[in-house]
Amino acid sequence: MRLHSLDLQNIRIHDSFWSKHVDLVRNVIIPYQWEAMNDRIPDAESSHCLENFRIAAGRAQGKFYGAVFQDTDVAKWLEAVGFSLACYPDEELEKLADGAIDLIAEAQQEDGYINTYFTVEEPDGRWTNLREGHELYTAGHLMEAAVAYYQGTGKRKFLDCMCRFADLLCETFGIEDGKIHGYPGHEEVEIGLIKLGCVTGRGKYLDLAKYFIDARGVGENYFLKEMSRPGYKRIFPELMNYQPEYSQSHLPVRQQTTAEGHAVRAVYLYCAMADLAEAYQDEELLRACETLWENMTQRRMYITGGIGSSGILERFTTDYDLPNGFNYSESCASIGLALFGLRMNQITRDAKYMDVVERALYNTVLAGVALDGRSFFYVNPLEVWPPSCMEGTSRQHVKPVRQKWFGVACCPPNIARTLASLGQYIYAVDEEKKALYVNLFVSNESDISLGDTETHVKLETEFPMKNYVSLRADHVPACGMEIYLRVPEYAQDYTVCVDGKAYAVMPEQGYVRVSVGQDCEICVHFEAPARFLYANPEVRADAGKVAIMRGPLVYCLEEADNGQNLAGICVDTEKGLEEVPSALFGDTVLLKASGQRIVGHHAGEGLYGTKRPEMENVELTAVPYPYWGNRGEGEMLVWIRERL
Amino acid sequence: MRLHSLDLQNIRIHDSFWSKHVDLVRNVIIPYQWEAMNDRIPDAESSHCLENFRIAAGRAQGKFYGAVFQDTDVAKWLEAVGFSLACYPDEELEKLADGAIDLIAEAQQEDGYINTYFTVEEPDGRWTNLREGHELYTAGHLMEAAVAYYQGTGKRKFLDCMCRFADLLCETFGIEDGKIHGYPGHEEVEIGLIKLGCVTGRGKYLDLAKYFIDARGVGENYFLKEMSRPGYKRIFPELMNYQPEYSQSHLPVRQQTTAEGHAVRAVYLYCAMADLAEAYQDEELLRACETLWENMTQRRMYITGGIGSSGILERFTTDYDLPNGFNYSESCASIGLALFGLRMNQITRDAKYMDVVERALYNTVLAGVALDGRSFFYVNPLEVWPPSCMEGTSRQHVKPVRQKWFGVACCPPNIARTLASLGQYIYAVDEEKKALYVNLFVSNESDISLGDTETHVKLETEFPMKNYVSLRADHVPACGMEIYLRVPEYAQDYTVCVDGKAYAVMPEQGYVRVSVGQDCEICVHFEAPARFLYANPEVRADAGKVAIMRGPLVYCLEEADNGQNLAGICVDTEKGLEEVPSALFGDTVLLKASGQRIVGHHAGEGLYGTKRPEMENVELTAVPYPYWGNRGEGEMLVWIRERL
């Protein structure tokens, strides 16, 4: 029996670190994105995604505009709204969302089909291009949104729409004769079907998800077959030389051992694999998930939790290939990594997965959105020199400043739905065994149903500024409960007190288990000083360099604090790091270090010479990576040369 | 009056360094490329370029295949053959080439037009796509080839064909009403027209070249206008978001101050600008050339003489943006750089241009071809880690091993024609002033016409292995002559003896001038020990690193000598470099250095940790960059971390 997250209704976050980001979702991001989706943000890239629905619904005339998966921006926005309404009821917002849902329902075809691109542009092209058409991908996001909206509001209209669509999919796809024996070019519908199946109790949706997973990469590749059919219409020019690895269809999923291809596709697939491994008690599938997780997180992940290092095709490359200045590391890929890790944690009850989830959430996911909630990164570099981030070059995907919106539907609403659902990452619960797992150190008050008891838990902390956590549990079940406290990988000297008394126990699978017989207060403290980190020497890009972390936060140098030419800096690791609380970025700890830097500017001097550049001592200031790029355009650097 | 190169007939190279490469041209490369152009090399990419001519000539049936500029492989091959026959008459080869020329003549249209793509595929599309169609580019290479073949064999057939084509161009393009007011999307025809004009004495060909140069980038951009015409047919998907900088048409050429866009296009343009600046005594144009040269060589050039750092669009990016592991640095761009530098040297008589020409020829150009003459680099990286050079990633253009051929016509025959014409870089002559400039230290015997005298010059050297050069001049004109000896930028303690007597004189514009009244022997010796070089600190990619050079040769580390993980190595510059003569690569000097490297292999260990990798002392072996990749696939590194 897997663990599950708390319903968002039952958790109220009021945290010194996260609230300023999470609160942005309802106060700024959701309204802002509504404007963006209506093309009302000046100087932002055009969206047109609501207009596409209006056209498909017959309310407006016109042509489809945007990526073929443009509908997903609406879907992810509605999912974020669903999550938000669960925590913070808001009549006006609900009305707005109900209106969007009415629109979707009107755009739904008689047989249940929803997709504005194919409805408007290619009504005869349905399901003829699973490789590039993104119909199933789009369906999955709509299903996820419908489930979130149902859970957040109790309203079934959207859910019912999506059940009709899912029923159509069940009739259309499958192993049976007469059905299409294909699978999605971009995985996601599997997640949507699983959620829809769980919330409605309709096993056939899970069965279809299982079909998609089982069929993938088996026998002749579906996409290569599809491409060779007469009339096959190419959509994405970059997919000219299509490799099945791109969509993880190169091998049956159970035989895959390395994270390959488009990173977002990959992690969405792995999420579904994990869910299905648990649902069908499929040990082989779970082993495949574990193997893929290990490969991805131990050989192909940036220290920031970024994955997918190639700018071309947004994909994984090879073990230890993690260049810093031209990487991709899409925000959505780290979101998917967190979703996969969450599932693996809930299935295996191993805290190691949450170490990676935390790394992704605190660094890459959070870096994806500006502190004001109004601009976003799609790509998350670890080193930026703005003049070199030029259009039409090998670094064209790297942006030195966040963009207001993206013509290609994707990251901004994905970040919104992730922040809006942060509550699902904090705890995991085993109702049967009356066990509560504390995974993230985020202040909150929660009502936790443990069988017939509603236990009230209050977690207070100033983490990651300070490494104290207090957990007050009231209305503990009469039979007692187990509280599993995650010991993060970076903790030294982890101590636990229960009602003021030291509680010494060895962690198992990364958790200290506290058996609680009555209402109590648990205090946790751990040492986690700021530290220098080295990459595995196989990572060529980081040779001779160090990164700085404090708790789960990666730090970086910015031009705003350290001047230009950050590459010309080296840090003296022997002299250590000084922690300096600061009001910068709301409230943070800056890290000061000693180092050296090249003296002066050298533009206009000769290009190559025998004279070693002169160095001078300098004090360095590092800031949390998630906050970089909030002070105008400038250089940024995570991996700093070490002075030896 | 500009200097000129010697006719290739008058110079016989027999050099300890160059002959093994130059001799490959007639012994291996020319026959090999003939086979490649006939699609007879097993497992090589298809060429089809001669078959295209057969189809255009009506000798064969079929469809055009290849890049729209596929004809240029034939042109460059014929140019190489022309150069080769000038030095080494070869009846059989001449017969083969005559046959190819007959084929070209048959493929020529009634009105003089030659282009197999447009003739076969788009007979109505002539001149409608100057941006992408490459007709003028192709014409230029054919003209250069015709001139070389005429000069090498005295045969006029090809030259006459190309004059007819040039006449057609003169009727078609120009400022006059009724002519097309366009200019080539890829510069090259200007060079061809200038050569054709000079050899035939027809000023109108130079005038047309001048028109193309003068019109470029003036007023409304021709290519943007062209694209907006109905029926405009896109050829290259990568040129979707066309920027005029790509083809140096963003500004009138005299106003351009930075090297922009596609690097080969740029340097071919600059060559023509230099020629025309001299031909029309256009000071403004010469100033523009000087400014562009300075920008390119002092801010945008690799230490290897590579230019054009972006893999996407093969283009210049911005000052000091010179990444090592994913750069482009096309072989042809360095060839064009050498051609531009040669012209600037002959116009200004400043040796600084030859320093760069020498750098490009000894390093990037020579690296472009394997020691056996049978495989080639298009892209010349400064750092290679083979597993990361994957198709469909940001490093897809970087190849760890030379390829047998390229489906896209380009570098291999360009390298061939460059090696075959090495003689034109060694000396420059001012007949009027009876002056001889010695630019490259390459052993040869030459007959140099100085007015009515034929002076015989014999240069002997083991450069770059040893830095002694002896120059014997016989039949010196009665009125005497001036010999200008280039003092290379890396020379320390340059000494000159004339007939055994020390000759002390300060160099001017990089030359020591020796006034010679009679037959004599001049001996030059200079100190040029192996040295470590630093990049300008503005080059972020080289911070904390050194490169190694000896004379004009850049050195690199290879896996074959130094094991895997070259990034994990640092070199102890204080301990210096030891020069070790070796029979490797025919005959070379290896460089030994002391350093440290990371101990052991770490694949499979954790990705990030607090423990500094252990280092061990190690002796390093560096080999000349032009010879890298001749011992199988492996890592290679030019910029090495410095141990401080």
Short mmCIF file of N, CA and C in Angstrom, two decimals, chain A residues 297-303 310-313 315 317-323 326 385 387-388 390-396 531-540 543-544 565 567-568 573-574 598 601-613 635 639 641-642 644, chain B residues 297-303 310-313 315 317-323 326 385 387-388 390-396 531-540 543-544 565 567-568 573-574 598 601-613 635 639 641-642 644:
data_model
loop_
_atom_site.label_atom_id
_atom_site.label_comp_id
_atom_site.label_asym_id
_atom_site.label_seq_id
_atom_site.Cartn_x
_atom_site.Cartn_y
_atom_site.Cartn_z
N THR A 297 19.53 10.48 -11.71
CA THR A 297 19.93 11.38 -10.60
C THR A 297 21.39 11.21 -10.21
N GLN A 298 21.99 10.10 -10.57
CA GLN A 298 23.39 9.89 -10.19
C GLN A 298 24.36 10.11 -11.34
N ARG A 299 23.85 10.33 -12.55
CA ARG A 299 24.76 10.53 -13.68
C ARG A 299 24.33 11.63 -14.64
N ARG A 300 23.09 12.05 -14.56
CA ARG A 300 22.60 12.98 -15.60
C ARG A 300 21.82 14.16 -15.03
N MET A 301 22.10 14.52 -13.79
CA MET A 301 21.33 15.60 -13.16
C MET A 301 22.27 16.71 -12.70
N TYR A 302 21.90 17.92 -12.96
CA TYR A 302 22.67 19.06 -12.45
C TYR A 302 22.49 19.16 -10.94
N ILE A 303 23.42 19.84 -10.31
CA ILE A 303 23.37 20.02 -8.86
C ILE A 303 22.11 20.78 -8.46
N SER A 310 20.92 18.91 -23.21
CA SER A 310 21.13 19.42 -24.58
C SER A 310 20.10 20.47 -24.99
N GLY A 311 20.59 21.60 -25.47
CA GLY A 311 19.72 22.66 -25.98
C GLY A 311 18.95 22.19 -27.20
N ILE A 312 19.61 21.39 -28.04
CA ILE A 312 18.91 20.83 -29.19
C ILE A 312 18.11 19.62 -28.72
N LEU A 313 16.83 19.63 -28.99
CA LEU A 313 15.88 18.56 -28.62
C LEU A 313 15.64 18.41 -27.11
N ARG A 315 17.03 17.41 -24.44
CA ARG A 315 17.12 15.98 -24.15
C ARG A 315 18.30 15.60 -23.24
N THR A 317 21.66 13.50 -22.68
CA THR A 317 22.72 13.15 -23.62
C THR A 317 23.38 11.85 -23.15
N THR A 318 24.46 11.96 -22.38
CA THR A 318 25.14 10.76 -21.92
C THR A 318 25.59 10.96 -20.47
N ASP A 319 26.01 9.90 -19.83
CA ASP A 319 26.41 9.99 -18.43
C ASP A 319 27.47 11.07 -18.23
N TYR A 320 27.27 11.88 -17.23
CA TYR A 320 28.24 12.89 -16.78
C TYR A 320 28.44 14.03 -17.77
N ASP A 321 27.61 14.11 -18.77
CA ASP A 321 27.72 15.22 -19.73
C ASP A 321 26.82 16.35 -19.25
N LEU A 322 27.39 17.24 -18.46
CA LEU A 322 26.59 18.28 -17.81
C LEU A 322 27.25 19.66 -17.98
N PRO A 323 27.29 20.13 -19.23
CA PRO A 323 27.89 21.45 -19.46
C PRO A 323 27.05 22.54 -18.81
N PHE A 326 25.57 26.15 -21.66
CA PHE A 326 24.63 26.03 -22.79
C PHE A 326 23.68 24.86 -22.57
N TRP A 385 26.61 34.30 -19.40
CA TRP A 385 27.34 35.51 -19.79
C TRP A 385 26.46 36.16 -20.84
N PRO A 387 26.12 38.62 -23.02
CA PRO A 387 26.35 38.96 -24.43
C PRO A 387 26.43 37.73 -25.34
N SER A 388 26.76 36.58 -24.77
CA SER A 388 26.90 35.39 -25.61
C SER A 388 25.58 34.66 -25.84
N MET A 390 22.98 34.70 -27.69
CA MET A 390 22.48 35.37 -28.89
C MET A 390 21.52 34.48 -29.66
N GLU A 391 20.52 35.12 -30.24
CA GLU A 391 19.63 34.43 -31.17
C GLU A 391 20.46 33.85 -32.32
N GLY A 392 20.06 32.70 -32.81
CA GLY A 392 20.72 32.14 -33.98
C GLY A 392 22.12 31.66 -33.72
N THR A 393 22.39 31.25 -32.48
CA THR A 393 23.68 30.64 -32.15
C THR A 393 23.43 29.41 -31.27
N SER A 394 24.49 28.70 -30.96
CA SER A 394 24.37 27.50 -30.13
C SER A 394 23.89 27.80 -28.72
N ARG A 395 23.88 29.07 -28.34
CA ARG A 395 23.37 29.42 -27.02
C ARG A 395 22.06 30.18 -27.10
N GLN A 396 21.35 30.02 -28.21
CA GLN A 396 20.13 30.80 -28.41
C GLN A 396 19.04 30.45 -27.41
N ARG A 531 28.31 24.70 2.52
CA ARG A 531 29.40 23.80 2.17
C ARG A 531 29.79 23.94 0.70
N PHE A 532 31.03 23.56 0.45
CA PHE A 532 31.49 23.47 -0.94
C PHE A 532 31.27 22.06 -1.43
N LEU A 533 30.86 21.94 -2.68
CA LEU A 533 30.66 20.62 -3.26
C LEU A 533 31.48 20.43 -4.52
N TYR A 534 31.92 19.21 -4.68
CA TYR A 534 32.65 18.82 -5.89
C TYR A 534 31.76 17.91 -6.71
N ALA A 535 31.87 18.04 -8.01
CA ALA A 535 31.18 17.08 -8.88
C ALA A 535 32.03 15.84 -9.01
N ASN A 536 31.39 14.75 -9.33
CA ASN A 536 32.10 13.53 -9.70
C ASN A 536 33.12 13.90 -10.79
N PRO A 537 34.37 13.46 -10.63
CA PRO A 537 35.38 13.86 -11.62
C PRO A 537 35.05 13.47 -13.06
N GLU A 538 34.12 12.55 -13.23
CA GLU A 538 33.72 12.22 -14.61
C GLU A 538 32.98 13.38 -15.29
N VAL A 539 32.48 14.31 -14.49
CA VAL A 539 31.82 15.49 -15.07
C VAL A 539 32.91 16.46 -15.53
N ARG A 540 33.27 16.36 -16.79
CA ARG A 540 34.37 17.20 -17.33
C ARG A 540 34.11 18.69 -17.09
N ALA A 543 35.38 20.19 -13.69
CA ALA A 543 36.73 19.87 -13.20
C ALA A 543 37.39 21.12 -12.64
N GLY A 544 37.95 20.98 -11.45
CA GLY A 544 38.65 22.11 -10.83
C GLY A 544 37.73 23.14 -10.24
N ASN A 565 32.80 39.29 -15.35
CA ASN A 565 33.80 38.25 -15.56
C ASN A 565 33.90 37.29 -14.37
N ALA A 567 33.92 34.19 -14.54
CA ALA A 567 34.84 33.09 -14.86
C ALA A 567 36.25 33.40 -14.38
N GLY A 568 36.57 34.69 -14.26
CA GLY A 568 37.89 35.10 -13.81
C GLY A 568 38.06 35.03 -12.30
N THR A 573 38.58 27.74 -0.92
CA THR A 573 37.70 26.88 -0.12
C THR A 573 38.24 26.68 1.31
N GLU A 574 39.54 26.81 1.48
CA GLU A 574 40.13 26.62 2.82
C GLU A 574 39.60 27.67 3.79
N ILE A 598 40.61 38.24 -11.46
CA ILE A 598 41.49 38.91 -12.41
C ILE A 598 41.32 40.41 -12.26
N HIS A 601 39.75 45.23 -16.56
CA HIS A 601 39.08 44.80 -17.78
C HIS A 601 40.11 44.75 -18.90
N HIS A 602 39.92 43.86 -19.81
CA HIS A 602 40.95 43.62 -20.81
C HIS A 602 40.43 43.70 -22.24
N ALA A 603 39.23 44.18 -22.39
CA ALA A 603 38.67 44.29 -23.74
C ALA A 603 39.57 45.21 -24.56
N GLY A 604 39.87 44.78 -25.77
CA GLY A 604 40.70 45.60 -26.65
C GLY A 604 42.16 45.25 -26.59
N GLU A 605 42.57 44.54 -25.53
CA GLU A 605 43.96 44.07 -25.50
C GLU A 605 44.11 42.85 -26.40
N GLY A 606 45.33 42.41 -26.57
CA GLY A 606 45.59 41.26 -27.44
C GLY A 606 44.85 40.01 -26.96
N LEU A 607 44.71 39.06 -27.88
CA LEU A 607 43.88 37.89 -27.58
C LEU A 607 44.67 36.79 -26.87
N TYR A 608 45.92 36.58 -27.25
CA TYR A 608 46.72 35.52 -26.64
C TYR A 608 48.11 36.05 -26.31
N GLY A 609 48.60 35.73 -25.11
CA GLY A 609 49.93 36.21 -24.72
C GLY A 609 50.54 35.33 -23.66
N THR A 610 51.79 35.58 -23.37
CA THR A 610 52.50 34.70 -22.44
C THR A 610 52.41 35.19 -21.00
N LYS A 611 51.82 36.34 -20.77
CA LYS A 611 51.76 36.89 -19.43
C LYS A 611 50.52 36.39 -18.69
N ARG A 612 50.77 35.84 -17.51
CA ARG A 612 49.65 35.35 -16.71
C ARG A 612 48.84 36.55 -16.20
N PRO A 613 47.53 36.50 -16.31
CA PRO A 613 46.71 37.62 -15.83
C PRO A 613 46.93 37.84 -14.33
N GLU A 635 25.87 38.60 -15.40
CA GLU A 635 26.47 37.28 -15.39
C GLU A 635 26.03 36.49 -14.17
N TRP A 639 29.19 26.94 -10.80
CA TRP A 639 30.45 26.22 -10.57
C TRP A 639 31.61 27.20 -10.67
N ARG A 641 35.65 28.27 -10.06
CA ARG A 641 36.99 27.68 -10.00
C ARG A 641 37.51 27.70 -8.57
N GLU A 642 38.13 26.60 -8.16
CA GLU A 642 38.68 26.52 -6.81
C GLU A 642 40.13 26.96 -6.82
N LEU A 644 43.66 26.61 -5.47
CA LEU A 644 44.39 25.55 -4.75
C LEU A 644 45.78 26.04 -4.39
N THR B 297 40.54 38.99 -35.64
CA THR B 297 41.73 38.27 -35.15
C THR B 297 42.09 38.63 -33.72
N GLN B 298 41.61 39.77 -33.23
CA GLN B 298 41.95 40.16 -31.87
C GLN B 298 40.82 39.92 -30.88
N ARG B 299 39.65 39.52 -31.36
CA ARG B 299 38.53 39.30 -30.43
C ARG B 299 37.70 38.06 -30.75
N ARG B 300 37.84 37.52 -31.94
CA ARG B 300 36.91 36.44 -32.33
C ARG B 300 37.61 35.25 -32.97
N MET B 301 38.87 35.06 -32.66
CA MET B 301 39.61 33.98 -33.30
C MET B 301 40.18 33.03 -32.24
N TYR B 302 40.05 31.74 -32.49
CA TYR B 302 40.68 30.77 -31.60
C TYR B 302 42.19 30.80 -31.77
N ILE B 303 42.88 30.30 -30.79
CA ILE B 303 44.34 30.27 -30.83
C ILE B 303 44.83 29.41 -31.99
N SER B 310 29.98 29.60 -33.37
CA SER B 310 28.67 28.97 -33.11
C SER B 310 28.39 27.78 -34.01
N GLY B 311 28.04 26.66 -33.41
CA GLY B 311 27.64 25.48 -34.17
C GLY B 311 26.38 25.73 -34.97
N ILE B 312 25.46 26.49 -34.40
CA ILE B 312 24.26 26.85 -35.15
C ILE B 312 24.61 28.02 -36.07
N LEU B 313 24.36 27.84 -37.35
CA LEU B 313 24.62 28.84 -38.39
C LEU B 313 26.09 29.10 -38.66
N ARG B 315 28.64 30.53 -37.37
CA ARG B 315 28.79 31.98 -37.43
C ARG B 315 29.63 32.58 -36.31
N THR B 317 29.93 35.08 -33.18
CA THR B 317 28.95 35.46 -32.17
C THR B 317 29.28 36.85 -31.65
N THR B 318 30.04 36.92 -30.57
CA THR B 318 30.36 38.24 -30.02
C THR B 318 31.82 38.23 -29.55
N ASP B 319 32.34 39.40 -29.25
CA ASP B 319 33.74 39.50 -28.84
C ASP B 319 34.04 38.56 -27.67
N TYR B 320 35.12 37.85 -27.79
CA TYR B 320 35.66 37.00 -26.71
C TYR B 320 34.79 35.78 -26.39
N ASP B 321 33.82 35.50 -27.22
CA ASP B 321 32.98 34.31 -26.99
C ASP B 321 33.60 33.15 -27.78
N LEU B 322 34.47 32.41 -27.12
CA LEU B 322 35.24 31.36 -27.79
C LEU B 322 35.20 30.06 -26.99
N PRO B 323 34.02 29.46 -26.89
CA PRO B 323 33.91 28.19 -26.15
C PRO B 323 34.69 27.09 -26.87
N PHE B 326 32.23 23.09 -27.98
CA PHE B 326 31.12 23.01 -28.92
C PHE B 326 31.22 24.09 -29.99
N TRP B 385 35.31 15.36 -26.07
CA TRP B 385 35.05 14.21 -25.22
C TRP B 385 34.08 13.34 -26.02
N PRO B 387 32.18 10.66 -26.11
CA PRO B 387 30.81 10.21 -25.83
C PRO B 387 29.77 11.34 -25.89
N SER B 388 30.23 12.56 -25.69
CA SER B 388 29.26 13.67 -25.67
C SER B 388 28.97 14.22 -27.06
N MET B 390 27.16 13.72 -29.66
CA MET B 390 26.04 12.89 -30.07
C MET B 390 25.18 13.58 -31.12
N GLU B 391 24.70 12.80 -32.05
CA GLU B 391 23.70 13.29 -33.00
C GLU B 391 22.49 13.83 -32.24
N GLY B 392 21.88 14.86 -32.76
CA GLY B 392 20.65 15.36 -32.16
C GLY B 392 20.86 16.02 -30.80
N THR B 393 22.06 16.57 -30.59
CA THR B 393 22.30 17.35 -29.37
C THR B 393 23.05 18.63 -29.75
N SER B 394 23.27 19.47 -28.76
CA SER B 394 23.96 20.74 -29.02
C SER B 394 25.40 20.54 -29.47
N ARG B 395 25.91 19.32 -29.34
CA ARG B 395 27.27 19.07 -29.81
C ARG B 395 27.29 18.18 -31.03
N GLN B 396 26.17 18.13 -31.75
CA GLN B 396 26.08 17.21 -32.88
C GLN B 396 27.05 17.55 -34.01
N ARG B 531 56.10 27.37 -25.41
CA ARG B 531 55.66 28.34 -24.42
C ARG B 531 54.21 28.10 -24.01
N PHE B 532 53.88 28.55 -22.83
CA PHE B 532 52.49 28.54 -22.38
C PHE B 532 51.85 29.87 -22.74
N LEU B 533 50.62 29.81 -23.16
CA LEU B 533 49.91 31.04 -23.51
C LEU B 533 48.62 31.18 -22.70
N TYR B 534 48.32 32.41 -22.39
CA TYR B 534 47.07 32.73 -21.71
C TYR B 534 46.16 33.46 -22.69
N ALA B 535 44.89 33.21 -22.57
CA ALA B 535 43.94 33.98 -23.36
C ALA B 535 43.65 35.30 -22.65
N ASN B 536 43.25 36.28 -23.40
CA ASN B 536 42.74 37.51 -22.81
C ASN B 536 41.68 37.13 -21.77
N PRO B 537 41.76 37.72 -20.57
CA PRO B 537 40.81 37.32 -19.51
C PRO B 537 39.34 37.53 -19.87
N GLU B 538 39.09 38.32 -20.92
CA GLU B 538 37.69 38.46 -21.33
C GLU B 538 37.14 37.17 -21.94
N VAL B 539 38.04 36.27 -22.35
CA VAL B 539 37.59 34.98 -22.89
C VAL B 539 37.24 34.09 -21.71
N ARG B 540 35.97 34.08 -21.35
CA ARG B 540 35.51 33.32 -20.17
C ARG B 540 35.90 31.84 -20.27
N ALA B 543 39.44 30.87 -18.85
CA ALA B 543 39.88 31.37 -17.54
C ALA B 543 40.57 30.26 -16.76
N GLY B 544 41.73 30.57 -16.20
CA GLY B 544 42.46 29.60 -15.39
C GLY B 544 43.16 28.54 -16.21
N ASN B 565 39.81 11.52 -19.41
CA ASN B 565 39.49 12.64 -18.52
C ASN B 565 40.58 13.71 -18.52
N ALA B 567 40.08 16.77 -18.82
CA ALA B 567 39.63 17.91 -18.03
C ALA B 567 40.13 17.81 -16.60
N GLY B 568 40.37 16.59 -16.14
CA GLY B 568 40.85 16.37 -14.78
C GLY B 568 42.34 16.62 -14.62
N THR B 573 52.89 25.08 -14.88
CA THR B 573 53.61 25.93 -15.85
C THR B 573 54.99 26.33 -15.34
N GLU B 574 55.16 26.36 -14.01
CA GLU B 574 56.46 26.76 -13.45
C GLU B 574 57.55 25.77 -13.87
N ILE B 598 43.49 13.82 -11.75
CA ILE B 598 42.59 13.15 -10.80
C ILE B 598 42.90 11.66 -10.80
N HIS B 601 39.17 6.27 -11.86
CA HIS B 601 37.90 6.50 -12.58
C HIS B 601 36.78 6.53 -11.55
N HIS B 602 35.77 7.29 -11.83
CA HIS B 602 34.74 7.53 -10.83
C HIS B 602 33.34 7.27 -11.33
N ALA B 603 33.26 6.64 -12.50
CA ALA B 603 31.94 6.32 -13.04
C ALA B 603 31.21 5.42 -12.05
N GLY B 604 29.96 5.75 -11.79
CA GLY B 604 29.17 4.93 -10.87
C GLY B 604 29.17 5.45 -9.45
N GLU B 605 30.14 6.30 -9.12
CA GLU B 605 30.11 6.91 -7.78
C GLU B 605 29.08 8.04 -7.77
N GLY B 606 28.84 8.59 -6.59
CA GLY B 606 27.85 9.66 -6.46
C GLY B 606 28.20 10.87 -7.32
N LEU B 607 27.19 11.70 -7.57
CA LEU B 607 27.37 12.79 -8.51
C LEU B 607 27.97 14.04 -7.85
N TYR B 608 27.55 14.32 -6.62
CA TYR B 608 28.04 15.52 -5.94
C TYR B 608 28.41 15.19 -4.50
N GLY B 609 29.55 15.68 -4.06
CA GLY B 609 29.98 15.38 -2.69
C GLY B 609 30.94 16.43 -2.18
N THR B 610 31.24 16.35 -0.89
CA THR B 610 32.07 17.39 -0.28
C THR B 610 33.56 17.05 -0.32
N LYS B 611 33.89 15.87 -0.78
CA LYS B 611 35.30 15.47 -0.78
C LYS B 611 36.00 15.91 -2.07
N ARG B 612 37.11 16.61 -1.89
CA ARG B 612 37.88 17.05 -3.06
C ARG B 612 38.53 15.83 -3.73
N PRO B 613 38.41 15.74 -5.04
CA PRO B 613 39.01 14.60 -5.73
C PRO B 613 40.52 14.57 -5.49
N GLU B 635 39.77 11.45 -26.35
CA GLU B 635 39.63 12.83 -25.89
C GLU B 635 40.78 13.70 -26.42
N TRP B 639 43.08 23.82 -24.30
CA TRP B 639 43.22 24.70 -23.12
C TRP B 639 43.20 23.84 -21.86
N ARG B 641 43.90 23.27 -17.72
CA ARG B 641 43.87 24.00 -16.45
C ARG B 641 45.30 24.20 -15.95
N GLU B 642 45.58 25.39 -15.44
CA GLU B 642 46.91 25.68 -14.91
C GLU B 642 46.93 25.41 -13.41
N LEU B 644 48.20 26.30 -9.98
CA LEU B 644 48.80 27.50 -9.38
C LEU B 644 49.21 27.24 -7.94
#
